[in-house]
Amino acid sequence: MIEIIPAIDIIEGKCVRLTKGDYDTKKVYNDDPLEVAKMMEANGMRRLHVVDLDGAKSQHIVNYNIIERIADHTSLVIDFGGGIKTDEDIDIAFGSGASLVTVGSVAVKEPELFGEWLEKYSPAKIILGADVKNGLISINGWKEEAGDQLMPFLERYVNKGVENVLCTDISKDGMLEGPATELYSKIMKQFPDIHLIASGGVSCIEDIEALDKAGIPAVVFGKALYEGKIKMEELKPYL
């Protein structure tokens, strides 16, 4: 059964969502991410995907205090991304209470450093962030096209021991028009042993059912939940 992972995106300490990664489309859903995390936990969620959008924009972790608060006041397994660019950043993330970290830009620009992190922290704690648009990897908060094609990029790192991949179809993100199920199925067909986390476009419970039927291991979603397109009771069978 597919793993359900709600997302909290953070700007200036608040829970927000963007559309296609555009900061000008920011919509604030709650001033306190901890309040949202507690609500998720109370409804049976066990894991949380936290993204530091300020960190992604400024190229270093900014909102690590939010991880600390969530880790201190819930038992949720936190996977954290956004602005992890240096040894100091990744140490801050784990030191603040993240159980896993999502890393994308470093994997593209500094593959040796990414390899060191895989070895130091283990593949079980590192998620390869593969944000994709028109088949190409995007980095630095989706502001920069890396030029790497998705499948060769994934193959390179799966061969180096990567077990966890978070793939976001940028064109779908925040659009509430359905996920790129065909793309994720293609990834799973080529790399059947990875723990793939699908991200972007989830609009209703039927989207999650379709991903589950396609054999996708996990899904991250947020906007559909915050907008009431998916009700908590609809998620109960997956928790």
PDB file of C-alpha atoms in Angstrom:
ATOM      1  CA  MET A   1       0.000   0.000   0.000  1.00  0.00           C
ATOM      2  CA  ILE A   2       1.200   3.482  -0.882  1.00  0.00           C
ATOM      3  CA  GLU A   3       2.808   5.567   1.888  1.00  0.00           C
ATOM      4  CA  ILE A   4       1.013   8.847   2.591  1.00  0.00           C
ATOM      5  CA  ILE A   5       3.302  11.844   3.296  1.00  0.00           C
ATOM      6  CA  PRO A   6       1.704  15.246   3.898  1.00  0.00           C
ATOM      7  CA  ALA A   7       3.864  18.285   3.138  1.00  0.00           C
ATOM      8  CA  ILE A   8       4.513  21.517   4.972  1.00  0.00           C
ATOM      9  CA  ASP A   9       6.260  24.232   2.970  1.00  0.00           C
ATOM     10  CA  ILE A  10       7.692  27.093   4.997  1.00  0.00           C
ATOM     11  CA  ILE A  11       8.266  30.753   4.190  1.00  0.00           C
ATOM     12  CA  GLU A  12       9.036  33.219   7.000  1.00  0.00           C
ATOM     13  CA  GLY A  13       8.076  30.562   9.544  1.00  0.00           C
ATOM     14  CA  LYS A  14       4.590  30.082   8.090  1.00  0.00           C
ATOM     15  CA  CYS A  15       2.907  27.127   6.378  1.00  0.00           C
ATOM     16  CA  VAL A  16       2.431  28.045   2.712  1.00  0.00           C
ATOM     17  CA  ARG A  17       1.966  26.536  -0.745  1.00  0.00           C
ATOM     18  CA  LEU A  18       3.209  27.745  -4.104  1.00  0.00           C
ATOM     19  CA  THR A  19       2.111  26.997  -7.667  1.00  0.00           C
ATOM     20  CA  LYS A  20       4.825  25.550  -9.933  1.00  0.00           C
ATOM     21  CA  GLY A  21       7.416  26.776  -7.446  1.00  0.00           C
ATOM     22  CA  ASP A  22       6.606  30.448  -8.121  1.00  0.00           C
ATOM     23  CA  TYR A  23       7.173  32.449  -4.937  1.00  0.00           C
ATOM     24  CA  ASP A  24       4.803  35.159  -6.209  1.00  0.00           C
ATOM     25  CA  THR A  25       1.925  32.655  -5.935  1.00  0.00           C
ATOM     26  CA  LYS A  26       2.491  32.125  -2.191  1.00  0.00           C
ATOM     27  CA  LYS A  27      -0.625  31.348  -0.182  1.00  0.00           C
ATOM     28  CA  VAL A  28      -0.410  31.177   3.611  1.00  0.00           C
ATOM     29  CA  TYR A  29      -2.478  28.389   5.175  1.00  0.00           C
ATOM     30  CA  ASN A  30      -1.348  28.645   8.783  1.00  0.00           C
ATOM     31  CA  ASP A  31       0.960  30.950  10.722  1.00  0.00           C
ATOM     32  CA  ASP A  32       2.210  28.021  12.821  1.00  0.00           C
ATOM     33  CA  PRO A  33       3.550  24.887  11.066  1.00  0.00           C
ATOM     34  CA  LEU A  34       3.626  23.060  14.416  1.00  0.00           C
ATOM     35  CA  GLU A  35      -0.134  23.427  14.677  1.00  0.00           C
ATOM     36  CA  VAL A  36      -0.477  21.834  11.230  1.00  0.00           C
ATOM     37  CA  ALA A  37       1.950  19.031  12.145  1.00  0.00           C
ATOM     38  CA  LYS A  38      -0.003  18.249  15.322  1.00  0.00           C
ATOM     39  CA  MET A  39      -3.219  18.103  13.310  1.00  0.00           C
ATOM     40  CA  MET A  40      -1.584  15.687  10.864  1.00  0.00           C
ATOM     41  CA  GLU A  41      -0.390  13.465  13.700  1.00  0.00           C
ATOM     42  CA  ALA A  42      -3.786  13.553  15.426  1.00  0.00           C
ATOM     43  CA  ASN A  43      -5.303  12.228  12.203  1.00  0.00           C
ATOM     44  CA  GLY A  44      -2.968   9.250  12.034  1.00  0.00           C
ATOM     45  CA  MET A  45      -0.125  10.572   9.905  1.00  0.00           C
ATOM     46  CA  ARG A  46       3.280   9.155  10.793  1.00  0.00           C
ATOM     47  CA  ARG A  47       5.555  11.078   8.466  1.00  0.00           C
ATOM     48  CA  LEU A  48       5.939  14.672   7.331  1.00  0.00           C
ATOM     49  CA  HIS A  49       7.753  16.258   4.387  1.00  0.00           C
ATOM     50  CA  VAL A  50       9.022  19.705   5.412  1.00  0.00           C
ATOM     51  CA  VAL A  51      10.435  22.107   2.826  1.00  0.00           C
ATOM     52  CA  ASP A  52      12.338  25.256   3.768  1.00  0.00           C
ATOM     53  CA  LEU A  53      11.451  27.493   0.811  1.00  0.00           C
ATOM     54  CA  ASP A  54      13.438  30.371   2.311  1.00  0.00           C
ATOM     55  CA  GLY A  55      16.385  27.993   2.471  1.00  0.00           C
ATOM     56  CA  ALA A  56      15.952  26.886  -1.133  1.00  0.00           C
ATOM     57  CA  LYS A  57      15.948  30.523  -2.229  1.00  0.00           C
ATOM     58  CA  SER A  58      18.878  31.669  -0.085  1.00  0.00           C
ATOM     59  CA  GLN A  59      21.052  28.563  -0.650  1.00  0.00           C
ATOM     60  CA  HIS A  60      21.337  27.603   3.026  1.00  0.00           C
ATOM     61  CA  ILE A  61      19.012  26.333   5.753  1.00  0.00           C
ATOM     62  CA  VAL A  62      16.897  29.098   7.285  1.00  0.00           C
ATOM     63  CA  ASN A  63      13.887  27.606   9.102  1.00  0.00           C
ATOM     64  CA  TYR A  64      15.611  24.830  11.062  1.00  0.00           C
ATOM     65  CA  ASN A  65      13.877  26.044  14.236  1.00  0.00           C
ATOM     66  CA  ILE A  66      10.610  24.769  12.737  1.00  0.00           C
ATOM     67  CA  ILE A  67      12.062  21.252  12.495  1.00  0.00           C
ATOM     68  CA  GLU A  68      13.144  21.484  16.130  1.00  0.00           C
ATOM     69  CA  ARG A  69       9.659  22.491  17.270  1.00  0.00           C
ATOM     70  CA  ILE A  70       7.929  19.753  15.286  1.00  0.00           C
ATOM     71  CA  ALA A  71      10.450  17.124  16.410  1.00  0.00           C
ATOM     72  CA  ASP A  72      10.143  18.210  20.054  1.00  0.00           C
ATOM     73  CA  HIS A  73       6.339  18.248  20.122  1.00  0.00           C
ATOM     74  CA  THR A  74       5.343  15.350  17.843  1.00  0.00           C
ATOM     75  CA  SER A  75       6.556  11.828  17.096  1.00  0.00           C
ATOM     76  CA  LEU A  76       6.345  12.366  13.327  1.00  0.00           C
ATOM     77  CA  VAL A  77       9.186  11.111  11.141  1.00  0.00           C
ATOM     78  CA  ILE A  78      10.420  14.294   9.469  1.00  0.00           C
ATOM     79  CA  ASP A  79      12.067  14.376   6.089  1.00  0.00           C
ATOM     80  CA  PHE A  80      13.467  17.808   5.374  1.00  0.00           C
ATOM     81  CA  GLY A  81      14.640  19.641   2.287  1.00  0.00           C
ATOM     82  CA  GLY A  82      15.450  23.130   1.102  1.00  0.00           C
ATOM     83  CA  GLY A  83      18.812  24.869   1.279  1.00  0.00           C
ATOM     84  CA  ILE A  84      20.969  21.868   2.168  1.00  0.00           C
ATOM     85  CA  LYS A  85      24.172  22.834   0.382  1.00  0.00           C
ATOM     86  CA  THR A  86      27.038  22.239   2.834  1.00  0.00           C
ATOM     87  CA  ASP A  87      28.223  19.882   5.580  1.00  0.00           C
ATOM     88  CA  GLU A  88      27.030  22.480   8.077  1.00  0.00           C
ATOM     89  CA  ASP A  89      23.546  22.559   6.538  1.00  0.00           C
ATOM     90  CA  ILE A  90      23.070  18.798   6.631  1.00  0.00           C
ATOM     91  CA  ASP A  91      24.409  18.631  10.199  1.00  0.00           C
ATOM     92  CA  ILE A  92      21.939  21.355  11.216  1.00  0.00           C
ATOM     93  CA  ALA A  93      19.064  19.439   9.582  1.00  0.00           C
ATOM     94  CA  PHE A  94      19.819  16.169  11.352  1.00  0.00           C
ATOM     95  CA  GLY A  95      20.743  17.969  14.569  1.00  0.00           C
ATOM     96  CA  SER A  96      17.410  19.792  14.548  1.00  0.00           C
ATOM     97  CA  GLY A  97      15.431  16.543  14.434  1.00  0.00           C
ATOM     98  CA  ALA A  98      15.086  15.508  10.791  1.00  0.00           C
ATOM     99  CA  SER A  99      15.174  11.733  10.304  1.00  0.00           C
ATOM    100  CA  LEU A 100      15.848  12.044   6.574  1.00  0.00           C
ATOM    101  CA  VAL A 101      16.967  14.846   4.282  1.00  0.00           C
ATOM    102  CA  THR A 102      16.112  15.527   0.663  1.00  0.00           C
ATOM    103  CA  VAL A 103      19.036  16.741  -1.441  1.00  0.00           C
ATOM    104  CA  GLY A 104      18.836  17.776  -5.082  1.00  0.00           C
ATOM    105  CA  SER A 105      21.121  20.645  -6.094  1.00  0.00           C
ATOM    106  CA  VAL A 106      24.223  19.163  -4.443  1.00  0.00           C
ATOM    107  CA  ALA A 107      23.672  15.874  -6.282  1.00  0.00           C
ATOM    108  CA  VAL A 108      23.818  17.822  -9.550  1.00  0.00           C
ATOM    109  CA  LYS A 109      26.572  20.325  -8.823  1.00  0.00           C
ATOM    110  CA  GLU A 110      28.715  18.510  -6.254  1.00  0.00           C
ATOM    111  CA  PRO A 111      28.356  14.764  -6.841  1.00  0.00           C
ATOM    112  CA  GLU A 112      31.435  13.957  -4.763  1.00  0.00           C
ATOM    113  CA  LEU A 113      29.967  15.726  -1.728  1.00  0.00           C
ATOM    114  CA  PHE A 114      26.644  13.951  -2.248  1.00  0.00           C
ATOM    115  CA  GLY A 115      28.529  10.651  -2.367  1.00  0.00           C
ATOM    116  CA  GLU A 116      30.275  11.509   0.910  1.00  0.00           C
ATOM    117  CA  TRP A 117      26.909  12.184   2.538  1.00  0.00           C
ATOM    118  CA  LEU A 118      25.538   8.857   1.289  1.00  0.00           C
ATOM    119  CA  GLU A 119      28.496   7.112   2.879  1.00  0.00           C
ATOM    120  CA  LYS A 120      28.478   9.123   6.110  1.00  0.00           C
ATOM    121  CA  TYR A 121      24.755   9.097   6.862  1.00  0.00           C
ATOM    122  CA  SER A 122      23.712   5.954   4.887  1.00  0.00           C
ATOM    123  CA  PRO A 123      21.379   5.728   1.851  1.00  0.00           C
ATOM    124  CA  ALA A 124      18.483   5.081   4.234  1.00  0.00           C
ATOM    125  CA  LYS A 125      18.664   8.688   5.496  1.00  0.00           C
ATOM    126  CA  ILE A 126      19.316  10.506   2.214  1.00  0.00           C
ATOM    127  CA  ILE A 127      16.557  11.164  -0.340  1.00  0.00           C
ATOM    128  CA  LEU A 128      17.675  12.114  -3.839  1.00  0.00           C
ATOM    129  CA  GLY A 129      15.593  15.082  -4.948  1.00  0.00           C
ATOM    130  CA  ALA A 130      14.786  14.826  -8.652  1.00  0.00           C
ATOM    131  CA  ASP A 131      12.746  17.872  -9.625  1.00  0.00           C
ATOM    132  CA  VAL A 132      11.905  17.593 -13.302  1.00  0.00           C
ATOM    133  CA  LYS A 133      10.447  19.769 -16.026  1.00  0.00           C
ATOM    134  CA  ASN A 134      10.171  18.634 -19.647  1.00  0.00           C
ATOM    135  CA  GLY A 135      12.370  15.647 -18.818  1.00  0.00           C
ATOM    136  CA  LEU A 136      15.215  17.768 -17.424  1.00  0.00           C
ATOM    137  CA  ILE A 137      16.372  18.196 -13.822  1.00  0.00           C
ATOM    138  CA  SER A 138      15.840  21.618 -12.205  1.00  0.00           C
ATOM    139  CA  ILE A 139      17.724  22.844  -9.130  1.00  0.00           C
ATOM    140  CA  ASN A 140      18.018  25.718  -6.660  1.00  0.00           C
ATOM    141  CA  GLY A 141      14.333  26.018  -5.845  1.00  0.00           C
ATOM    142  CA  TRP A 142      13.457  25.249  -9.489  1.00  0.00           C
ATOM    143  CA  LYS A 143      15.101  28.487 -10.603  1.00  0.00           C
ATOM    144  CA  GLU A 144      17.829  26.783 -12.640  1.00  0.00           C
ATOM    145  CA  GLU A 145      17.694  24.063 -15.289  1.00  0.00           C
ATOM    146  CA  ALA A 146      20.599  21.685 -14.743  1.00  0.00           C
ATOM    147  CA  GLY A 147      20.652  20.122 -18.195  1.00  0.00           C
ATOM    148  CA  ASP A 148      20.665  16.570 -16.815  1.00  0.00           C
ATOM    149  CA  GLN A 149      18.054  14.233 -18.256  1.00  0.00           C
ATOM    150  CA  LEU A 150      15.962  12.527 -15.584  1.00  0.00           C
ATOM    151  CA  MET A 151      16.550   8.839 -16.340  1.00  0.00           C
ATOM    152  CA  PRO A 152      20.370   8.963 -16.735  1.00  0.00           C
ATOM    153  CA  PHE A 153      20.511  11.143 -13.605  1.00  0.00           C
ATOM    154  CA  LEU A 154      18.580   8.548 -11.609  1.00  0.00           C
ATOM    155  CA  GLU A 155      20.576   5.667 -13.057  1.00  0.00           C
ATOM    156  CA  ARG A 156      23.853   7.306 -12.050  1.00  0.00           C
ATOM    157  CA  TYR A 157      22.793   7.590  -8.448  1.00  0.00           C
ATOM    158  CA  VAL A 158      20.928   4.305  -8.130  1.00  0.00           C
ATOM    159  CA  ASN A 159      24.194   2.686  -9.233  1.00  0.00           C
ATOM    160  CA  LYS A 160      25.891   4.564  -6.370  1.00  0.00           C
ATOM    161  CA  GLY A 161      23.504   3.158  -3.791  1.00  0.00           C
ATOM    162  CA  VAL A 162      20.624   5.640  -3.668  1.00  0.00           C
ATOM    163  CA  GLU A 163      17.497   3.961  -2.297  1.00  0.00           C
ATOM    164  CA  ASN A 164      15.097   6.881  -1.853  1.00  0.00           C
ATOM    165  CA  VAL A 165      14.024   9.250  -4.634  1.00  0.00           C
ATOM    166  CA  LEU A 166      11.595  12.181  -4.384  1.00  0.00           C
ATOM    167  CA  CYS A 167      10.483  13.084  -7.907  1.00  0.00           C
ATOM    168  CA  THR A 168       8.461  16.248  -8.447  1.00  0.00           C
ATOM    169  CA  ASP A 169       6.954  17.073 -11.811  1.00  0.00           C
ATOM    170  CA  ILE A 170       7.240  20.868 -11.602  1.00  0.00           C
ATOM    171  CA  SER A 171       4.597  21.437 -14.269  1.00  0.00           C
ATOM    172  CA  LYS A 172       2.065  19.664 -12.028  1.00  0.00           C
ATOM    173  CA  ASP A 173       3.062  21.169  -8.671  1.00  0.00           C
ATOM    174  CA  GLY A 174       0.278  23.075  -6.950  1.00  0.00           C
ATOM    175  CA  MET A 175      -1.982  22.833 -10.011  1.00  0.00           C
ATOM    176  CA  LEU A 176      -4.462  20.300  -8.534  1.00  0.00           C
ATOM    177  CA  GLU A 177      -4.763  18.738 -11.989  1.00  0.00           C
ATOM    178  CA  GLY A 178      -3.514  15.238 -11.209  1.00  0.00           C
ATOM    179  CA  PRO A 179      -0.027  13.751 -10.801  1.00  0.00           C
ATOM    180  CA  ALA A 180       2.359  12.516 -13.496  1.00  0.00           C
ATOM    181  CA  THR A 181       1.432   8.879 -12.879  1.00  0.00           C
ATOM    182  CA  GLU A 182       2.791   7.765 -16.252  1.00  0.00           C
ATOM    183  CA  LEU A 183       6.195   9.297 -15.479  1.00  0.00           C
ATOM    184  CA  TYR A 184       6.377   7.658 -12.044  1.00  0.00           C
ATOM    185  CA  SER A 185       5.350   4.290 -13.519  1.00  0.00           C
ATOM    186  CA  LYS A 186       8.152   4.629 -16.066  1.00  0.00           C
ATOM    187  CA  ILE A 187      10.637   5.321 -13.277  1.00  0.00           C
ATOM    188  CA  MET A 188       9.472   2.282 -11.288  1.00  0.00           C
ATOM    189  CA  LYS A 189       9.702   0.058 -14.358  1.00  0.00           C
ATOM    190  CA  GLN A 190      13.346   1.053 -14.868  1.00  0.00           C
ATOM    191  CA  PHE A 191      14.279   1.153 -11.169  1.00  0.00           C
ATOM    192  CA  PRO A 192      11.954  -1.339  -9.420  1.00  0.00           C
ATOM    193  CA  ASP A 193      13.956  -1.472  -6.181  1.00  0.00           C
ATOM    194  CA  ILE A 194      13.901   2.227  -5.239  1.00  0.00           C
ATOM    195  CA  HIS A 195      11.526   3.821  -2.765  1.00  0.00           C
ATOM    196  CA  LEU A 196       9.999   6.410  -5.084  1.00  0.00           C
ATOM    197  CA  ILE A 197       8.079   9.311  -3.580  1.00  0.00           C
ATOM    198  CA  ALA A 198       5.784  10.932  -6.161  1.00  0.00           C
ATOM    199  CA  SER A 199       5.175  14.654  -5.772  1.00  0.00           C
ATOM    200  CA  GLY A 200       3.115  17.262  -7.578  1.00  0.00           C
ATOM    201  CA  GLY A 201      -0.435  17.593  -8.830  1.00  0.00           C
ATOM    202  CA  VAL A 202      -2.393  15.409  -6.399  1.00  0.00           C
ATOM    203  CA  SER A 203      -5.922  16.829  -6.461  1.00  0.00           C
ATOM    204  CA  CYS A 204      -8.229  14.181  -4.963  1.00  0.00           C
ATOM    205  CA  ILE A 205      -8.289  10.761  -3.326  1.00  0.00           C
ATOM    206  CA  GLU A 206      -8.698   9.162  -6.768  1.00  0.00           C
ATOM    207  CA  ASP A 207      -5.229  10.456  -7.697  1.00  0.00           C
ATOM    208  CA  ILE A 208      -3.731   8.664  -4.700  1.00  0.00           C
ATOM    209  CA  GLU A 209      -5.707   5.506  -5.545  1.00  0.00           C
ATOM    210  CA  ALA A 210      -4.325   5.634  -9.109  1.00  0.00           C
ATOM    211  CA  LEU A 211      -0.738   6.018  -7.854  1.00  0.00           C
ATOM    212  CA  ASP A 212      -1.281   3.125  -5.461  1.00  0.00           C
ATOM    213  CA  LYS A 213      -2.702   0.954  -8.252  1.00  0.00           C
ATOM    214  CA  ALA A 214       0.332   1.840 -10.398  1.00  0.00           C
ATOM    215  CA  GLY A 215       2.626   0.504  -7.677  1.00  0.00           C
ATOM    216  CA  ILE A 216       4.156   3.828  -6.649  1.00  0.00           C
ATOM    217  CA  PRO A 217       5.627   3.332  -3.129  1.00  0.00           C
ATOM    218  CA  ALA A 218       4.862   6.777  -1.658  1.00  0.00           C
ATOM    219  CA  VAL A 219       3.250  10.136  -2.368  1.00  0.00           C
ATOM    220  CA  VAL A 220       3.805  13.658  -1.027  1.00  0.00           C
ATOM    221  CA  PHE A 221       0.935  16.131  -1.223  1.00  0.00           C
ATOM    222  CA  GLY A 222      -0.221  19.275   0.517  1.00  0.00           C
ATOM    223  CA  LYS A 223      -2.389  21.719  -1.372  1.00  0.00           C
ATOM    224  CA  ALA A 224      -5.235  19.236  -1.942  1.00  0.00           C
ATOM    225  CA  LEU A 225      -5.381  18.676   1.805  1.00  0.00           C
ATOM    226  CA  TYR A 226      -5.231  22.363   2.718  1.00  0.00           C
ATOM    227  CA  GLU A 227      -7.843  23.267   0.107  1.00  0.00           C
ATOM    228  CA  GLY A 228     -10.196  20.532   1.322  1.00  0.00           C
ATOM    229  CA  LYS A 229     -10.031  18.573  -1.942  1.00  0.00           C
ATOM    230  CA  ILE A 230      -8.955  15.538   0.097  1.00  0.00           C
ATOM    231  CA  LYS A 231     -10.619  14.858   3.426  1.00  0.00           C
ATOM    232  CA  MET A 232      -8.718  13.269   6.301  1.00  0.00           C
ATOM    233  CA  GLU A 233     -11.283  10.476   6.574  1.00  0.00           C
ATOM    234  CA  GLU A 234     -10.594   9.527   2.937  1.00  0.00           C
ATOM    235  CA  LEU A 235      -6.968   8.830   3.872  1.00  0.00           C
ATOM    236  CA  LYS A 236      -7.771   6.443   6.742  1.00  0.00           C
ATOM    237  CA  PRO A 237      -7.422   3.253   4.654  1.00  0.00           C
ATOM    238  CA  TYR A 238      -3.807   4.242   3.901  1.00  0.00           C
ATOM    239  CA  LEU A 239      -2.752   5.033   7.462  1.00  0.00           C
TER     240      LEU A 239
END
